[in-house]
């Protein structure tokens, strides 16, 4: 089972005892994966279509607990090798469908199908607990979350831009910054920051998935921290080795061209100690001098030897 399926399975097994929260979750599921059918005789029926059995189970349970109505559940197999299954949960009775739609505020005062996409004026999402339920229902209906072992990505796919903007605003009420991107004919509300995905799991009340994600984040951050430290130390070693190789080359060039005897005592001693200790650090080189010199003093002398070697090379080119 994928991580996304685990999250949906966990969410599908939780039913908020408050009726207003149940209605908010039903409203979200209907809004994102529901169909409202009206016959020629103005007979209403509603369906949800989903490929996730957990979503079908949750919707069936919500309708039963909230409205105590019967539903028809059917399975449609895909044409290709009959592997894909679509679960259809339908309310066929006109009166029952009207009750659900009115409670979810998907019918206006004239009996026409419409949805109030305002976060401020929509009574379905006035309470904080109802906003949690609505986001949970939206994720169950058309959301997904990537495997956190690979990368962090949470998204909910919406059919229209106004719906996506409503969801983004609802999520923002919990201090979580979601973004919207157009993907073909759909609008996707997404979150990529690992810590904010943890927050949205907390909003939807998925504690098991939250803890699993947090554990993965901790391990990944520790691994990344170790890698950064190793890379930094490796870079420092490479830098030290490269500097030592150049110093050796410069000293050997000076020795070959003018010899070391004509150098000032401090530079000659520095050159001889470096030749004797090609792998020594600046601190070790300083301790080998008589009298001992600090790292800055060693670096100053080696830099002078380097300048002298570069001058000798320039003279050789000009001649």
PDB file of C-alpha atoms in Angstrom:
ATOM      1  CA  UNK A   1       0.000   0.000   0.000  1.00  0.00           C
ATOM      2  CA  UNK A   2       1.338   3.426  -0.960  1.00  0.00           C
ATOM      3  CA  UNK A   3       1.798   6.144   1.660  1.00  0.00           C
ATOM      4  CA  UNK A   4      -1.084   8.086   0.092  1.00  0.00           C
ATOM      5  CA  UNK A   5      -3.364   5.036   0.391  1.00  0.00           C
ATOM      6  CA  UNK A   6      -2.315   4.576   4.018  1.00  0.00           C
ATOM      7  CA  UNK A   7      -3.288   8.169   4.801  1.00  0.00           C
ATOM      8  CA  UNK A   8      -6.671   7.786   3.107  1.00  0.00           C
ATOM      9  CA  UNK A   9      -7.289   4.475   4.843  1.00  0.00           C
ATOM     10  CA  UNK A  10      -6.556   6.098   8.215  1.00  0.00           C
ATOM     11  CA  UNK A  11      -8.819   9.068   7.481  1.00  0.00           C
ATOM     12  CA  UNK A  12     -11.613   6.835   6.204  1.00  0.00           C
ATOM     13  CA  UNK A  13     -11.820   5.009   9.541  1.00  0.00           C
ATOM     14  CA  UNK A  14     -12.441   8.171  11.536  1.00  0.00           C
ATOM     15  CA  UNK A  15     -15.899   9.733  11.717  1.00  0.00           C
ATOM     16  CA  UNK A  16     -16.304  12.960  13.653  1.00  0.00           C
ATOM     17  CA  UNK A  17     -19.291  12.609  16.010  1.00  0.00           C
ATOM     18  CA  UNK A  18     -20.421  16.206  15.362  1.00  0.00           C
ATOM     19  CA  UNK A  19     -23.105  16.348  12.670  1.00  0.00           C
ATOM     20  CA  UNK A  20     -21.953  19.722  11.311  1.00  0.00           C
ATOM     21  CA  UNK A  21     -18.467  18.259  10.691  1.00  0.00           C
ATOM     22  CA  UNK A  22     -19.963  15.220   8.997  1.00  0.00           C
ATOM     23  CA  UNK A  23     -21.905  17.525   6.670  1.00  0.00           C
ATOM     24  CA  UNK A  24     -18.760  19.534   5.890  1.00  0.00           C
ATOM     25  CA  UNK A  25     -16.878  16.377   4.933  1.00  0.00           C
ATOM     26  CA  UNK A  26     -19.793  15.152   2.784  1.00  0.00           C
ATOM     27  CA  UNK A  27     -19.927  18.574   1.085  1.00  0.00           C
ATOM     28  CA  UNK A  28     -16.245  18.368   0.178  1.00  0.00           C
ATOM     29  CA  UNK A  29     -16.487  14.827  -1.173  1.00  0.00           C
ATOM     30  CA  UNK A  30     -19.542  15.713  -3.262  1.00  0.00           C
ATOM     31  CA  UNK A  31     -17.914  18.896  -4.512  1.00  0.00           C
ATOM     32  CA  UNK A  32     -14.745  17.188  -5.736  1.00  0.00           C
ATOM     33  CA  UNK A  33     -15.825  13.740  -6.916  1.00  0.00           C
ATOM     34  CA  UNK A  34     -19.624  13.857  -6.884  1.00  0.00           C
ATOM     35  CA  UNK A  35     -22.221  14.002  -9.616  1.00  0.00           C
ATOM     36  CA  UNK A  36     -25.684  15.481  -9.292  1.00  0.00           C
ATOM     37  CA  UNK A  37     -28.214  14.056 -11.739  1.00  0.00           C
ATOM     38  CA  UNK A  38     -31.560  15.631 -12.550  1.00  0.00           C
ATOM     39  CA  UNK A  39     -34.079  13.707 -14.632  1.00  0.00           C
ATOM     40  CA  UNK A  40     -36.648  15.165 -17.018  1.00  0.00           C
ATOM     41  CA  UNK A  41     -39.169  14.968 -14.187  1.00  0.00           C
ATOM     42  CA  UNK A  42     -36.851  17.031 -11.903  1.00  0.00           C
ATOM     43  CA  UNK A  43     -35.929  13.936  -9.932  1.00  0.00           C
ATOM     44  CA  UNK A  44     -32.612  14.441  -8.107  1.00  0.00           C
ATOM     45  CA  UNK A  45     -30.017  11.764  -7.417  1.00  0.00           C
ATOM     46  CA  UNK A  46     -26.379  12.030  -6.395  1.00  0.00           C
ATOM     47  CA  UNK A  47     -23.352   9.815  -6.956  1.00  0.00           C
ATOM     48  CA  UNK A  48     -19.712   9.783  -6.089  1.00  0.00           C
ATOM     49  CA  UNK A  49     -17.188   7.991  -8.288  1.00  0.00           C
ATOM     50  CA  UNK A  50     -13.879   6.963  -6.778  1.00  0.00           C
ATOM     51  CA  UNK A  51     -11.168   4.392  -7.412  1.00  0.00           C
ATOM     52  CA  UNK A  52     -10.337   4.263  -3.707  1.00  0.00           C
ATOM     53  CA  UNK A  53     -12.420   1.852  -1.648  1.00  0.00           C
ATOM     54  CA  UNK A  54     -11.567   3.800   1.526  1.00  0.00           C
ATOM     55  CA  UNK A  55     -13.265   6.918   0.133  1.00  0.00           C
ATOM     56  CA  UNK A  56     -16.343   4.919  -0.890  1.00  0.00           C
ATOM     57  CA  UNK A  57     -16.498   3.366   2.576  1.00  0.00           C
ATOM     58  CA  UNK A  58     -16.151   6.740   4.303  1.00  0.00           C
ATOM     59  CA  UNK A  59     -18.858   8.386   2.175  1.00  0.00           C
ATOM     60  CA  UNK A  60     -21.233   5.453   2.717  1.00  0.00           C
ATOM     61  CA  UNK A  61     -20.627   5.662   6.491  1.00  0.00           C
ATOM     62  CA  UNK A  62     -21.099   9.434   6.599  1.00  0.00           C
ATOM     63  CA  UNK A  63     -24.418   9.279   4.764  1.00  0.00           C
ATOM     64  CA  UNK A  64     -25.660   6.525   7.046  1.00  0.00           C
ATOM     65  CA  UNK A  65     -24.625   8.262  10.281  1.00  0.00           C
ATOM     66  CA  UNK A  66     -25.613  11.781   9.249  1.00  0.00           C
ATOM     67  CA  UNK A  67     -28.878  11.229   7.392  1.00  0.00           C
ATOM     68  CA  UNK A  68     -29.740   7.575   8.111  1.00  0.00           C
ATOM     69  CA  UNK A  69     -30.433   6.954   4.442  1.00  0.00           C
ATOM     70  CA  UNK A  70     -29.769   3.960   2.248  1.00  0.00           C
ATOM     71  CA  UNK A  71     -27.292   4.068  -0.601  1.00  0.00           C
ATOM     72  CA  UNK A  72     -26.554   1.904  -3.608  1.00  0.00           C
ATOM     73  CA  UNK A  73     -22.976   0.738  -3.929  1.00  0.00           C
ATOM     74  CA  UNK A  74     -21.705  -0.666  -7.210  1.00  0.00           C
ATOM     75  CA  UNK A  75     -18.344  -1.448  -8.795  1.00  0.00           C
ATOM     76  CA  UNK A  76     -17.434  -0.685 -12.386  1.00  0.00           C
ATOM     77  CA  UNK A  77     -14.418  -2.451 -13.827  1.00  0.00           C
ATOM     78  CA  UNK A  78     -12.115  -0.725 -16.294  1.00  0.00           C
ATOM     79  CA  UNK A  79     -12.076  -1.795 -19.913  1.00  0.00           C
ATOM     80  CA  UNK A  80      -8.317  -2.472 -19.974  1.00  0.00           C
ATOM     81  CA  UNK A  81      -7.806  -5.973 -18.551  1.00  0.00           C
ATOM     82  CA  UNK A  82     -10.494  -5.086 -15.988  1.00  0.00           C
ATOM     83  CA  UNK A  83      -7.822  -4.107 -13.479  1.00  0.00           C
ATOM     84  CA  UNK A  84      -9.093  -0.656 -12.542  1.00  0.00           C
ATOM     85  CA  UNK A  85     -12.165  -0.481 -10.356  1.00  0.00           C
ATOM     86  CA  UNK A  86     -14.426   2.493  -9.854  1.00  0.00           C
ATOM     87  CA  UNK A  87     -16.648   2.459  -6.789  1.00  0.00           C
ATOM     88  CA  UNK A  88     -19.973   4.238  -7.173  1.00  0.00           C
ATOM     89  CA  UNK A  89     -21.969   5.245  -4.111  1.00  0.00           C
ATOM     90  CA  UNK A  90     -25.363   6.608  -5.108  1.00  0.00           C
ATOM     91  CA  UNK A  91     -28.386   8.159  -3.404  1.00  0.00           C
ATOM     92  CA  UNK A  92     -31.280   7.348  -5.741  1.00  0.00           C
ATOM     93  CA  UNK A  93     -34.273   8.596  -3.738  1.00  0.00           C
ATOM     94  CA  UNK A  94     -35.221  12.152  -4.647  1.00  0.00           C
ATOM     95  CA  UNK A  95     -36.132  13.239  -1.113  1.00  0.00           C
ATOM     96  CA  UNK A  96     -32.913  11.793   0.317  1.00  0.00           C
ATOM     97  CA  UNK A  97     -30.789  13.472  -2.368  1.00  0.00           C
ATOM     98  CA  UNK A  98     -32.480  16.824  -1.694  1.00  0.00           C
ATOM     99  CA  UNK A  99     -31.842  16.489   2.065  1.00  0.00           C
ATOM    100  CA  UNK A 100     -28.143  15.823   1.478  1.00  0.00           C
ATOM    101  CA  UNK A 101     -27.735  18.640  -1.049  1.00  0.00           C
ATOM    102  CA  UNK A 102     -29.562  21.154   1.134  1.00  0.00           C
ATOM    103  CA  UNK A 103     -27.532  20.233   4.203  1.00  0.00           C
ATOM    104  CA  UNK A 104     -24.299  20.510   2.211  1.00  0.00           C
ATOM    105  CA  UNK A 105     -25.458  23.888   0.835  1.00  0.00           C
ATOM    106  CA  UNK A 106     -25.186  22.663  -2.745  1.00  0.00           C
ATOM    107  CA  UNK A 107     -28.690  23.896  -3.578  1.00  0.00           C
ATOM    108  CA  UNK A 108     -29.597  27.581  -3.528  1.00  0.00           C
ATOM    109  CA  UNK A 109     -32.851  29.133  -2.333  1.00  0.00           C
ATOM    110  CA  UNK A 110     -34.399  28.545  -5.763  1.00  0.00           C
ATOM    111  CA  UNK A 111     -33.661  24.821  -5.727  1.00  0.00           C
ATOM    112  CA  UNK A 112     -30.868  25.190  -8.259  1.00  0.00           C
ATOM    113  CA  UNK A 113     -27.518  23.423  -7.977  1.00  0.00           C
ATOM    114  CA  UNK A 114     -24.870  25.912  -6.831  1.00  0.00           C
ATOM    115  CA  UNK A 115     -22.026  26.129  -4.344  1.00  0.00           C
ATOM    116  CA  UNK A 116     -20.930  29.002  -2.141  1.00  0.00           C
ATOM    117  CA  UNK A 117     -17.146  29.059  -2.596  1.00  0.00           C
ATOM    118  CA  UNK A 118     -16.614  31.798  -0.046  1.00  0.00           C
ATOM    119  CA  UNK A 119     -14.672  30.849   3.059  1.00  0.00           C
ATOM    120  CA  UNK A 120     -16.136  33.709   5.097  1.00  0.00           C
ATOM    121  CA  UNK A 121     -19.824  33.417   4.142  1.00  0.00           C
ATOM    122  CA  UNK A 122     -20.147  29.651   3.619  1.00  0.00           C
ATOM    123  CA  UNK A 123     -21.898  28.308   6.727  1.00  0.00           C
ATOM    124  CA  UNK A 124     -20.601  24.791   6.038  1.00  0.00           C
ATOM    125  CA  UNK A 125     -17.037  25.839   6.931  1.00  0.00           C
ATOM    126  CA  UNK A 126     -17.634  28.457   9.618  1.00  0.00           C
ATOM    127  CA  UNK A 127     -16.242  26.391  12.490  1.00  0.00           C
ATOM    128  CA  UNK A 128     -12.578  25.412  12.712  1.00  0.00           C
ATOM    129  CA  UNK A 129     -13.532  21.756  13.167  1.00  0.00           C
ATOM    130  CA  UNK A 130     -15.700  21.926  10.018  1.00  0.00           C
ATOM    131  CA  UNK A 131     -12.824  23.409   8.010  1.00  0.00           C
ATOM    132  CA  UNK A 132     -10.692  20.472   9.142  1.00  0.00           C
ATOM    133  CA  UNK A 133     -13.430  18.081   8.036  1.00  0.00           C
ATOM    134  CA  UNK A 134     -13.858  19.837   4.687  1.00  0.00           C
ATOM    135  CA  UNK A 135     -10.122  19.654   3.902  1.00  0.00           C
ATOM    136  CA  UNK A 136     -10.127  16.008   4.980  1.00  0.00           C
ATOM    137  CA  UNK A 137     -13.046  15.248   2.664  1.00  0.00           C
ATOM    138  CA  UNK A 138     -11.375  17.117  -0.215  1.00  0.00           C
ATOM    139  CA  UNK A 139      -8.190  15.085   0.214  1.00  0.00           C
ATOM    140  CA  UNK A 140     -10.145  11.823   0.355  1.00  0.00           C
ATOM    141  CA  UNK A 141     -12.017  12.785  -2.806  1.00  0.00           C
ATOM    142  CA  UNK A 142      -9.178  13.934  -5.060  1.00  0.00           C
ATOM    143  CA  UNK A 143      -5.974  14.276  -3.077  1.00  0.00           C
ATOM    144  CA  UNK A 144      -2.678  12.425  -2.952  1.00  0.00           C
ATOM    145  CA  UNK A 145       0.594  12.557  -1.060  1.00  0.00           C
ATOM    146  CA  UNK A 146       3.941  11.305  -2.318  1.00  0.00           C
ATOM    147  CA  UNK A 147       6.144   8.740  -0.614  1.00  0.00           C
ATOM    148  CA  UNK A 148       8.142  10.897   1.838  1.00  0.00           C
ATOM    149  CA  UNK A 149      11.133   8.580   1.443  1.00  0.00           C
ATOM    150  CA  UNK A 150      11.467   9.992  -2.098  1.00  0.00           C
ATOM    151  CA  UNK A 151      10.228  13.586  -1.903  1.00  0.00           C
ATOM    152  CA  UNK A 152       7.622  15.785  -0.223  1.00  0.00           C
ATOM    153  CA  UNK A 153       4.484  16.609  -2.185  1.00  0.00           C
ATOM    154  CA  UNK A 154       0.849  16.973  -1.124  1.00  0.00           C
ATOM    155  CA  UNK A 155      -1.891  17.895  -3.573  1.00  0.00           C
ATOM    156  CA  UNK A 156      -5.645  18.109  -4.133  1.00  0.00           C
ATOM    157  CA  UNK A 157      -6.910  18.233  -7.715  1.00  0.00           C
ATOM    158  CA  UNK A 158      -9.827  20.579  -8.462  1.00  0.00           C
ATOM    159  CA  UNK A 159     -11.949  20.884 -11.593  1.00  0.00           C
ATOM    160  CA  UNK A 160     -12.174  24.681 -11.438  1.00  0.00           C
ATOM    161  CA  UNK A 161      -9.943  27.542 -10.375  1.00  0.00           C
ATOM    162  CA  UNK A 162     -12.507  29.042  -7.926  1.00  0.00           C
ATOM    163  CA  UNK A 163     -12.696  25.679  -6.133  1.00  0.00           C
ATOM    164  CA  UNK A 164      -8.902  25.526  -5.920  1.00  0.00           C
ATOM    165  CA  UNK A 165      -8.784  29.061  -4.536  1.00  0.00           C
ATOM    166  CA  UNK A 166     -11.412  28.188  -1.912  1.00  0.00           C
ATOM    167  CA  UNK A 167      -9.332  25.213  -0.769  1.00  0.00           C
ATOM    168  CA  UNK A 168      -6.165  27.292  -0.659  1.00  0.00           C
ATOM    169  CA  UNK A 169      -7.920  29.893   1.495  1.00  0.00           C
ATOM    170  CA  UNK A 170      -9.285  27.202   3.821  1.00  0.00           C
ATOM    171  CA  UNK A 171      -5.801  25.730   4.231  1.00  0.00           C
ATOM    172  CA  UNK A 172      -4.392  29.224   4.846  1.00  0.00           C
ATOM    173  CA  UNK A 173      -6.655  29.595   7.898  1.00  0.00           C
ATOM    174  CA  UNK A 174      -4.356  27.037   9.555  1.00  0.00           C
ATOM    175  CA  UNK A 175      -1.222  29.088   8.690  1.00  0.00           C
ATOM    176  CA  UNK A 176      -0.245  26.689   5.907  1.00  0.00           C
ATOM    177  CA  UNK A 177       0.798  28.170   2.566  1.00  0.00           C
ATOM    178  CA  UNK A 178      -0.546  26.139  -0.341  1.00  0.00           C
ATOM    179  CA  UNK A 179      -0.074  27.061  -3.989  1.00  0.00           C
ATOM    180  CA  UNK A 180      -2.077  26.469  -7.159  1.00  0.00           C
ATOM    181  CA  UNK A 181      -0.788  25.222 -10.494  1.00  0.00           C
ATOM    182  CA  UNK A 182      -2.649  24.513 -13.735  1.00  0.00           C
ATOM    183  CA  UNK A 183      -2.259  20.921 -14.924  1.00  0.00           C
ATOM    184  CA  UNK A 184      -3.975  20.323 -18.255  1.00  0.00           C
ATOM    185  CA  UNK A 185      -7.650  21.137 -17.581  1.00  0.00           C
ATOM    186  CA  UNK A 186      -7.371  20.860 -13.799  1.00  0.00           C
ATOM    187  CA  UNK A 187      -6.195  23.150 -11.006  1.00  0.00           C
ATOM    188  CA  UNK A 188      -3.957  21.575  -8.381  1.00  0.00           C
ATOM    189  CA  UNK A 189      -3.620  22.869  -4.827  1.00  0.00           C
ATOM    190  CA  UNK A 190      -0.243  21.669  -3.597  1.00  0.00           C
ATOM    191  CA  UNK A 191       2.245  21.836  -0.706  1.00  0.00           C
ATOM    192  CA  UNK A 192       5.909  20.889  -1.060  1.00  0.00           C
ATOM    193  CA  UNK A 193       7.424  21.869   2.279  1.00  0.00           C
ATOM    194  CA  UNK A 194       7.875  18.813   4.504  1.00  0.00           C
ATOM    195  CA  UNK A 195       7.030  20.624   7.751  1.00  0.00           C
ATOM    196  CA  UNK A 196       3.839  22.050   6.225  1.00  0.00           C
ATOM    197  CA  UNK A 197       2.751  18.616   4.993  1.00  0.00           C
ATOM    198  CA  UNK A 198       3.140  17.471   8.599  1.00  0.00           C
ATOM    199  CA  UNK A 199       0.893  20.400   9.576  1.00  0.00           C
ATOM    200  CA  UNK A 200      -1.777  19.523   6.997  1.00  0.00           C
ATOM    201  CA  UNK A 201      -1.813  15.911   8.226  1.00  0.00           C
ATOM    202  CA  UNK A 202      -2.401  17.306  11.696  1.00  0.00           C
ATOM    203  CA  UNK A 203      -5.218  19.492  10.348  1.00  0.00           C
ATOM    204  CA  UNK A 204      -6.873  16.452   8.734  1.00  0.00           C
ATOM    205  CA  UNK A 205      -6.348  14.483  11.973  1.00  0.00           C
ATOM    206  CA  UNK A 206      -4.145  11.667  10.669  1.00  0.00           C
ATOM    207  CA  UNK A 207      -1.813  11.097  13.670  1.00  0.00           C
ATOM    208  CA  UNK A 208      -0.414   7.735  12.532  1.00  0.00           C
ATOM    209  CA  UNK A 209       0.620   9.051   9.110  1.00  0.00           C
ATOM    210  CA  UNK A 210       1.934  12.219  10.759  1.00  0.00           C
ATOM    211  CA  UNK A 211       4.248  10.258  13.061  1.00  0.00           C
ATOM    212  CA  UNK A 212       5.476   8.094  10.177  1.00  0.00           C
ATOM    213  CA  UNK A 213       6.257  11.181   8.121  1.00  0.00           C
ATOM    214  CA  UNK A 214       7.978  12.881  11.060  1.00  0.00           C
ATOM    215  CA  UNK A 215      10.171   9.819  11.650  1.00  0.00           C
ATOM    216  CA  UNK A 216      11.169   9.762   7.973  1.00  0.00           C
ATOM    217  CA  UNK A 217      11.911  13.509   8.065  1.00  0.00           C
ATOM    218  CA  UNK A 218      14.141  13.121  11.131  1.00  0.00           C
ATOM    219  CA  UNK A 219      16.145  10.304   9.523  1.00  0.00           C
ATOM    220  CA  UNK A 220      16.479  12.219   6.246  1.00  0.00           C
ATOM    221  CA  UNK A 221      17.576  15.401   7.998  1.00  0.00           C
ATOM    222  CA  UNK A 222      20.177  13.501  10.028  1.00  0.00           C
ATOM    223  CA  UNK A 223      21.436  11.801   6.872  1.00  0.00           C
ATOM    224  CA  UNK A 224      21.606  15.117   5.036  1.00  0.00           C
ATOM    225  CA  UNK A 225      23.413  16.719   7.971  1.00  0.00           C
ATOM    226  CA  UNK A 226      26.023  13.940   8.021  1.00  0.00           C
ATOM    227  CA  UNK A 227      26.452  14.180   4.244  1.00  0.00           C
ATOM    228  CA  UNK A 228      26.946  17.951   4.451  1.00  0.00           C
ATOM    229  CA  UNK A 229      29.535  17.519   7.185  1.00  0.00           C
ATOM    230  CA  UNK A 230      31.380  14.805   5.250  1.00  0.00           C
ATOM    231  CA  UNK A 231      31.306  16.904   2.071  1.00  0.00           C
ATOM    232  CA  UNK A 232      32.626  19.916   3.968  1.00  0.00           C
ATOM    233  CA  UNK A 233      35.449  17.897   5.524  1.00  0.00           C
ATOM    234  CA  UNK A 234      36.273  16.337   2.147  1.00  0.00           C
ATOM    235  CA  UNK A 235      36.385  19.766   0.542  1.00  0.00           C
ATOM    236  CA  UNK A 236      38.691  21.033   3.278  1.00  0.00           C
ATOM    237  CA  UNK A 237      40.986  18.025   2.856  1.00  0.00           C
ATOM    238  CA  UNK A 238      41.097  18.524  -0.908  1.00  0.00           C
ATOM    239  CA  UNK A 239      41.840  22.210  -0.430  1.00  0.00           C
ATOM    240  CA  UNK A 240      44.644  21.430   2.054  1.00  0.00           C
ATOM    241  CA  UNK A 241      46.170  18.771  -0.202  1.00  0.00           C
ATOM    242  CA  UNK A 242      46.011  21.043  -3.259  1.00  0.00           C
ATOM    243  CA  UNK A 243      47.685  23.860  -1.322  1.00  0.00           C
ATOM    244  CA  UNK A 244      50.431  21.504  -0.054  1.00  0.00           C
ATOM    245  CA  UNK A 245      51.111  20.209  -3.594  1.00  0.00           C
ATOM    246  CA  UNK A 246      51.472  23.764  -4.926  1.00  0.00           C
ATOM    247  CA  UNK A 247      53.761  24.715  -2.044  1.00  0.00           C
ATOM    248  CA  UNK A 248      55.987  21.705  -2.777  1.00  0.00           C
ATOM    249  CA  UNK A 249      56.065  22.577  -6.486  1.00  0.00           C
ATOM    250  CA  UNK A 250      56.977  26.209  -5.735  1.00  0.00           C
ATOM    251  CA  UNK A 251      59.780  25.245  -3.346  1.00  0.00           C
ATOM    252  CA  UNK A 252      61.231  22.671  -5.744  1.00  0.00           C
ATOM    253  CA  UNK A 253      61.127  25.245  -8.553  1.00  0.00           C
ATOM    254  CA  UNK A 254      62.991  27.796  -6.392  1.00  0.00           C
ATOM    255  CA  UNK A 255      65.492  25.098  -5.418  1.00  0.00           C
ATOM    256  CA  UNK A 256      66.079  24.177  -9.059  1.00  0.00           C
ATOM    257  CA  UNK A 257      66.429  27.765 -10.324  1.00  0.00           C
ATOM    258  CA  UNK A 258      68.304  29.708  -7.621  1.00  0.00           C
ATOM    259  CA  UNK A 259      68.733  27.204  -4.803  1.00  0.00           C
ATOM    260  CA  UNK A 260      67.548  27.579  -1.221  1.00  0.00           C
ATOM    261  CA  UNK A 261      70.834  28.788   0.336  1.00  0.00           C
ATOM    262  CA  UNK A 262      70.335  32.353  -0.855  1.00  0.00           C
ATOM    263  CA  UNK A 263      66.918  32.689   0.814  1.00  0.00           C
ATOM    264  CA  UNK A 264      66.426  34.539   4.095  1.00  0.00           C
ATOM    265  CA  UNK A 265      66.839  32.212   7.071  1.00  0.00           C
ATOM    266  CA  UNK A 266      63.141  32.126   7.949  1.00  0.00           C
ATOM    267  CA  UNK A 267      62.112  31.266   4.364  1.00  0.00           C
ATOM    268  CA  UNK A 268      64.894  28.712   3.902  1.00  0.00           C
ATOM    269  CA  UNK A 269      63.937  26.941   7.130  1.00  0.00           C
ATOM    270  CA  UNK A 270      60.276  27.010   6.078  1.00  0.00           C
ATOM    271  CA  UNK A 271      61.091  25.539   2.674  1.00  0.00           C
ATOM    272  CA  UNK A 272      63.213  22.728   4.149  1.00  0.00           C
ATOM    273  CA  UNK A 273      60.567  21.818   6.733  1.00  0.00           C
ATOM    274  CA  UNK A 274      57.870  21.705   4.057  1.00  0.00           C
ATOM    275  CA  UNK A 275      60.042  19.451   1.846  1.00  0.00           C
ATOM    276  CA  UNK A 276      60.628  17.127   4.794  1.00  0.00           C
ATOM    277  CA  UNK A 277      56.943  17.055   5.768  1.00  0.00           C
ATOM    278  CA  UNK A 278      54.818  17.063   2.591  1.00  0.00           C
ATOM    279  CA  UNK A 279      51.684  15.846   4.408  1.00  0.00           C
ATOM    280  CA  UNK A 280      51.941  18.073   7.498  1.00  0.00           C
ATOM    281  CA  UNK A 281      49.306  20.655   8.375  1.00  0.00           C
ATOM    282  CA  UNK A 282      50.156  24.330   8.926  1.00  0.00           C
ATOM    283  CA  UNK A 283      50.034  23.766  12.672  1.00  0.00           C
ATOM    284  CA  UNK A 284      52.434  20.814  12.454  1.00  0.00           C
ATOM    285  CA  UNK A 285      54.804  22.777  10.216  1.00  0.00           C
ATOM    286  CA  UNK A 286      54.835  25.662  12.693  1.00  0.00           C
ATOM    287  CA  UNK A 287      55.636  23.326  15.572  1.00  0.00           C
ATOM    288  CA  UNK A 288      58.588  21.890  13.591  1.00  0.00           C
ATOM    289  CA  UNK A 289      60.229  25.315  13.210  1.00  0.00           C
ATOM    290  CA  UNK A 290      62.782  26.667  15.667  1.00  0.00           C
ATOM    291  CA  UNK A 291      61.455  28.671  17.358  1.00  0.00           C
ATOM    292  CA  UNK A 292      57.855  27.424  16.753  1.00  0.00           C
ATOM    293  CA  UNK A 293      55.563  29.661  14.696  1.00  0.00           C
ATOM    294  CA  UNK A 294      51.772  29.888  14.613  1.00  0.00           C
ATOM    295  CA  UNK A 295      49.601  28.933  11.644  1.00  0.00           C
ATOM    296  CA  UNK A 296      49.352  32.517  10.399  1.00  0.00           C
ATOM    297  CA  UNK A 297      53.153  32.855  10.472  1.00  0.00           C
ATOM    298  CA  UNK A 298      53.602  29.612   8.536  1.00  0.00           C
ATOM    299  CA  UNK A 299      51.006  30.684   6.010  1.00  0.00           C
ATOM    300  CA  UNK A 300      52.735  34.070   5.597  1.00  0.00           C
ATOM    301  CA  UNK A 301      56.122  32.429   4.859  1.00  0.00           C
ATOM    302  CA  UNK A 302      54.657  29.891   2.425  1.00  0.00           C
ATOM    303  CA  UNK A 303      52.838  32.684   0.637  1.00  0.00           C
ATOM    304  CA  UNK A 304      56.148  34.585   0.249  1.00  0.00           C
ATOM    305  CA  UNK A 305      57.764  31.463  -1.210  1.00  0.00           C
ATOM    306  CA  UNK A 306      54.854  31.162  -3.642  1.00  0.00           C
ATOM    307  CA  UNK A 307      55.248  34.793  -4.762  1.00  0.00           C
ATOM    308  CA  UNK A 308      58.971  34.243  -5.268  1.00  0.00           C
ATOM    309  CA  UNK A 309      58.327  31.115  -7.365  1.00  0.00           C
ATOM    310  CA  UNK A 310      55.769  32.982  -9.518  1.00  0.00           C
ATOM    311  CA  UNK A 311      58.286  35.842 -10.083  1.00  0.00           C
ATOM    312  CA  UNK A 312      60.940  33.356 -11.161  1.00  0.00           C
ATOM    313  CA  UNK A 313      58.514  31.730 -13.597  1.00  0.00           C
ATOM    314  CA  UNK A 314      57.631  35.101 -15.124  1.00  0.00           C
ATOM    315  CA  UNK A 315      61.302  35.950 -15.623  1.00  0.00           C
ATOM    316  CA  UNK A 316      61.852  32.574 -17.264  1.00  0.00           C
ATOM    317  CA  UNK A 317      59.000  33.227 -19.712  1.00  0.00           C
ATOM    318  CA  UNK A 318      60.299  36.709 -20.605  1.00  0.00           C
ATOM    319  CA  UNK A 319      63.797  35.397 -21.265  1.00  0.00           C
TER     320      UNK A 319
END
